[in-house]
CSV table of C-alpha atoms in Angstrom, one decimal:
chain,number,residue,atom,x,y,z
A,1,MET,CA,0.0,0.0,0.0
A,2,LYS,CA,2.8,2.4,0.9
A,3,LYS,CA,4.6,1.6,-2.3
A,4,LYS,CA,1.5,2.5,-4.3
A,5,MET,CA,1.0,5.8,-2.5
A,6,LEU,CA,4.7,6.6,-3.0
A,7,ALA,CA,4.5,5.9,-6.7
A,8,ALA,CA,1.4,8.0,-7.0
A,9,LEU,CA,3.1,10.9,-5.3
A,10,LEU,CA,6.1,10.7,-7.7
A,11,LEU,CA,3.9,10.6,-10.7
A,12,ALA,CA,2.0,13.7,-9.5
A,13,ALA,CA,5.2,15.5,-8.9
A,14,VAL,CA,6.4,14.8,-12.4
A,15,CYS,CA,3.2,16.0,-14.0
A,16,ALA,CA,3.3,19.2,-11.9
A,17,GLY,CA,6.8,19.8,-13.1
A,18,CYS,CA,5.9,19.4,-16.7
A,19,LEU,CA,3.0,21.9,-16.3
A,20,VAL,CA,5.4,24.4,-14.8
A,21,TRP,CA,8.0,23.9,-17.6
A,22,ALA,CA,5.3,24.3,-20.3
A,23,ASN,CA,4.4,27.7,-18.9
A,24,VAL,CA,7.9,29.1,-18.7
A,25,PRO,CA,8.5,31.8,-21.5
A,26,LYS,CA,10.9,30.6,-24.2
A,27,THR,CA,13.4,33.0,-26.0
A,28,ALA,CA,12.4,33.4,-29.7
A,29,LEU,CA,14.9,31.8,-32.1
A,30,LEU,CA,15.6,34.0,-35.1
A,31,GLU,CA,15.7,32.4,-38.5
A,32,ASN,CA,19.2,33.7,-39.0
A,33,ASP,CA,20.4,31.8,-35.9
A,34,ILE,CA,19.5,28.4,-37.4
A,35,PRO,CA,22.4,26.7,-39.3
A,36,MET,CA,21.2,25.8,-42.8
A,37,GLY,CA,20.1,22.2,-42.9
A,38,GLY,CA,21.0,21.8,-39.2
A,39,ASP,CA,19.4,21.5,-35.9
A,40,PRO,CA,18.2,24.9,-34.5
A,41,ASN,CA,19.4,23.9,-31.1
A,42,SER,CA,22.9,22.9,-32.3
A,43,SER,CA,25.9,25.2,-31.7
A,44,SER,CA,27.8,23.9,-34.7
A,45,THR,CA,28.7,26.3,-37.6
A,46,ILE,CA,28.9,25.8,-41.4
A,47,GLU,CA,31.8,27.2,-43.3
A,48,ILE,CA,31.6,28.0,-47.0
A,49,ASP,CA,34.7,27.7,-49.1
A,50,ASP,CA,36.0,31.0,-50.6
A,51,ASN,CA,35.7,29.6,-54.1
A,52,ASP,CA,32.0,29.0,-53.6
A,53,ILE,CA,31.2,32.6,-52.8
A,54,PRO,CA,29.6,34.5,-55.7
A,55,LEU,CA,31.5,37.8,-56.0
A,56,ALA,CA,30.4,41.0,-57.8
A,57,GLU,CA,31.0,40.8,-61.5
A,58,VAL,CA,31.8,43.7,-63.8
A,59,PRO,CA,28.7,44.3,-66.1
A,60,LYS,CA,29.4,43.5,-69.8
A,61,GLY,CA,30.5,46.5,-71.7
A,62,ASP,CA,31.8,48.3,-68.6
A,63,SER,CA,35.4,47.1,-68.6
A,64,GLU,CA,37.9,49.8,-68.2
A,65,GLU,CA,40.0,49.2,-71.3
A,66,ASP,CA,42.9,51.6,-71.8
A,67,PRO,CA,41.7,54.1,-74.5
A,68,PHE,CA,45.3,54.5,-75.7
A,69,SER,CA,45.9,50.8,-76.2
A,70,GLN,CA,46.1,51.3,-80.0
A,71,PHE,CA,49.5,53.0,-79.5
A,72,THR,CA,52.8,51.4,-78.4
A,73,GLU,CA,54.6,52.6,-75.3
A,74,ASP,CA,57.2,54.4,-77.5
A,75,GLU,CA,54.5,56.1,-79.5
A,76,LEU,CA,52.7,57.3,-76.3
A,77,THR,CA,55.9,58.7,-75.0
A,78,ILE,CA,56.3,60.9,-78.1
A,79,LEU,CA,52.6,61.9,-78.1
A,80,ASN,CA,52.9,63.0,-74.5
A,81,GLU,CA,56.1,64.9,-75.2
A,82,VAL,CA,54.2,66.9,-77.9
A,83,LEU,CA,51.3,67.5,-75.4
A,84,ASP,CA,53.7,68.7,-72.7
A,85,LEU,CA,55.5,71.1,-75.0
A,86,VAL,CA,52.2,72.5,-76.3
A,87,ASN,CA,50.7,72.9,-72.8
A,88,SER,CA,53.9,74.5,-71.6
A,89,ALA,CA,53.5,77.2,-74.3
A,90,ARG,CA,49.8,77.6,-73.4
A,91,GLU,CA,50.6,78.0,-69.7
A,92,GLU,CA,53.1,80.8,-70.5
A,93,ALA,CA,50.3,82.5,-72.5
A,94,GLY,CA,47.8,82.1,-69.5
A,95,LEU,CA,45.7,79.5,-71.3
A,96,ASP,CA,44.1,76.2,-70.0
A,97,PRO,CA,46.0,73.0,-71.0
A,98,LEU,CA,44.8,70.7,-73.7
A,99,GLU,CA,43.8,67.1,-73.1
A,100,LEU,CA,45.2,64.4,-75.3
A,101,ASP,CA,42.2,62.6,-76.8
A,102,PRO,CA,42.8,59.0,-78.0
A,103,THR,CA,40.2,59.2,-80.8
A,104,LEU,CA,41.5,62.5,-82.1
A,105,CYS,CA,45.0,61.0,-82.0
A,106,GLY,CA,43.8,58.2,-84.2
A,107,ALA,CA,42.5,60.8,-86.7
A,108,ALA,CA,45.8,62.7,-86.5
A,109,GLN,CA,47.7,59.5,-87.2
A,110,VAL,CA,45.6,59.1,-90.4
A,111,ARG,CA,46.5,62.6,-91.4
A,112,ALA,CA,50.2,62.0,-90.7
A,113,GLU,CA,50.2,58.9,-92.8
A,114,GLU,CA,48.5,60.8,-95.6
A,115,CYS,CA,51.1,63.6,-95.4
A,116,VAL,CA,53.9,61.2,-96.1
A,117,GLY,CA,52.7,61.0,-99.7
A,118,SER,CA,50.7,64.3,-100.0
A,119,PHE,CA,51.9,67.1,-97.8
A,120,SER,CA,48.8,69.3,-97.7
A,121,HIS,CA,45.8,70.3,-95.6
A,122,THR,CA,43.8,68.8,-98.4
A,123,ARG,CA,43.5,65.1,-98.1
A,124,PRO,CA,44.5,62.8,-101.0
A,125,ASN,CA,40.9,62.3,-102.0
A,126,GLY,CA,40.4,66.1,-102.2
A,127,ASP,CA,38.5,66.5,-98.9
A,128,ARG,CA,39.6,69.1,-96.3
A,129,TYR,CA,41.5,67.9,-93.2
A,130,LYS,CA,38.5,68.1,-90.9
A,131,THR,CA,36.8,65.1,-92.6
A,132,ALA,CA,39.3,62.9,-90.8
A,133,ILE,CA,37.8,64.2,-87.5
A,134,THR,CA,34.2,63.5,-88.5
A,135,GLU,CA,35.2,60.1,-89.9
A,136,ALA,CA,36.5,59.3,-86.4
A,137,GLY,CA,33.0,60.0,-85.0
A,138,LEU,CA,33.9,63.4,-83.5
A,139,SER,CA,32.1,66.7,-83.9
A,140,ALA,CA,33.1,70.2,-82.6
A,141,ASN,CA,32.4,73.9,-83.2
A,142,TYR,CA,36.1,74.7,-83.5
A,143,THR,CA,38.7,72.5,-85.2
A,144,GLY,CA,42.2,73.2,-86.6
A,145,GLU,CA,45.3,71.4,-88.0
A,146,ASN,CA,49.0,71.8,-87.9
A,147,ILE,CA,51.2,69.6,-90.1
A,148,ALA,CA,55.0,69.4,-90.6
A,149,THR,CA,57.5,67.1,-92.2
A,150,GLY,CA,61.2,66.3,-91.9
A,151,HIS,CA,61.5,66.9,-88.1
A,152,THR,CA,63.0,64.1,-86.1
A,153,SER,CA,61.7,64.8,-82.5
A,154,ALA,CA,58.8,66.2,-80.6
A,155,LYS,CA,60.8,69.2,-79.4
A,156,GLN,CA,62.0,70.0,-82.9
A,157,VAL,CA,58.6,70.0,-84.5
A,158,VAL,CA,56.9,72.0,-81.7
A,159,ASP,CA,59.7,74.6,-81.8
A,160,ALA,CA,59.2,74.9,-85.6
A,161,TRP,CA,55.4,75.3,-85.1
A,162,MET,CA,55.9,78.0,-82.4
A,163,LYS,CA,58.1,80.0,-84.8
A,164,SER,CA,55.3,80.1,-87.4
A,165,GLU,CA,52.5,82.6,-86.8
A,166,GLY,CA,49.7,80.5,-88.2
A,167,HIS,CA,50.8,77.3,-86.4
A,168,ARG,CA,51.4,79.1,-83.1
A,169,ALA,CA,47.9,80.6,-83.4
A,170,ASN,CA,46.5,77.1,-83.4
A,171,ILE,CA,48.6,76.0,-80.4
A,172,LEU,CA,47.5,79.1,-78.5
A,173,ASN,CA,43.8,79.2,-79.5
A,174,GLU,CA,41.7,79.6,-76.4
A,175,HIS,CA,38.7,77.7,-77.9
A,176,TYR,CA,40.5,74.4,-78.1
A,177,THR,CA,40.3,71.8,-75.4
A,178,LYS,CA,41.4,68.6,-77.1
A,179,LEU,CA,44.6,67.7,-78.9
A,180,GLY,CA,45.3,64.8,-81.3
A,181,VAL,CA,48.9,64.0,-82.4
A,182,GLY,CA,50.1,61.7,-85.1
A,183,PHE,CA,53.5,61.0,-86.7
A,184,GLU,CA,54.7,58.7,-89.5
A,185,ALA,CA,58.2,57.9,-90.8
A,186,ASN,CA,58.9,59.6,-94.1
A,187,THR,CA,59.5,56.8,-96.7
A,188,GLY,CA,59.4,57.2,-100.4
A,189,ASN,CA,59.9,60.9,-100.4
A,190,ARG,CA,62.7,63.4,-100.1
A,191,TYR,CA,62.2,64.3,-96.5
A,192,ARG,CA,64.0,62.8,-93.5
A,193,GLY,CA,62.5,62.2,-90.1
A,194,TYR,CA,58.7,62.1,-89.8
A,195,ALA,CA,55.5,63.6,-91.1
A,196,TRP,CA,53.6,65.2,-88.2
A,197,ALA,CA,50.0,66.2,-87.6
A,198,GLN,CA,48.2,68.0,-84.8
A,199,LEU,CA,44.5,68.1,-84.7
A,200,PHE,CA,42.7,70.5,-82.4
A,201,MET,CA,39.1,70.7,-81.4
A,202,SER,CA,36.8,72.3,-78.8
A,203,ASP,CA,34.6,70.1,-76.6
A,204,PRO,CA,32.4,67.8,-78.7
A,205,LYS,CA,29.0,69.2,-79.6
């Protein structure tokens, strides 16, 4: 009899304990605290390999390609020498510097190559020099051209242009903001050195 009473009391105590535990407030478990595919009550962590992490990708067409990649390092050195000499002269005159434009340099290179065989502001097909600019996809209110032949260095050709009233006027024109430079070795004619071309333009329309 005593054993039955003792068992009954133990059972009653266990039931009372369960009721108390059921009414104890539980801390909410946030979804972010649950390891993916794991037990919410587990303290284990999941590590993702670096190679499996999707990183930000550069959108197609937005790659930062060097706009002067069409020129070799040696060619760029000469183009920048001409630019520096021109901007030095402009600075002395109180004018803003010109910016070397890669597209305009491409057009100037076309003109320099044309001047090897036909030294003139008129192109071999009879068009004026400025059509080389428009053919390159550029358009501006103000454009100009300097050409020279037989000079062997950037300093030599810029010095010669600065001694000529018309060429100097182009170099010191306040309307221009962009500069294109081209040069081509003189072959098949009586001149030594290179044929040179400078194309000037204001900001595109």
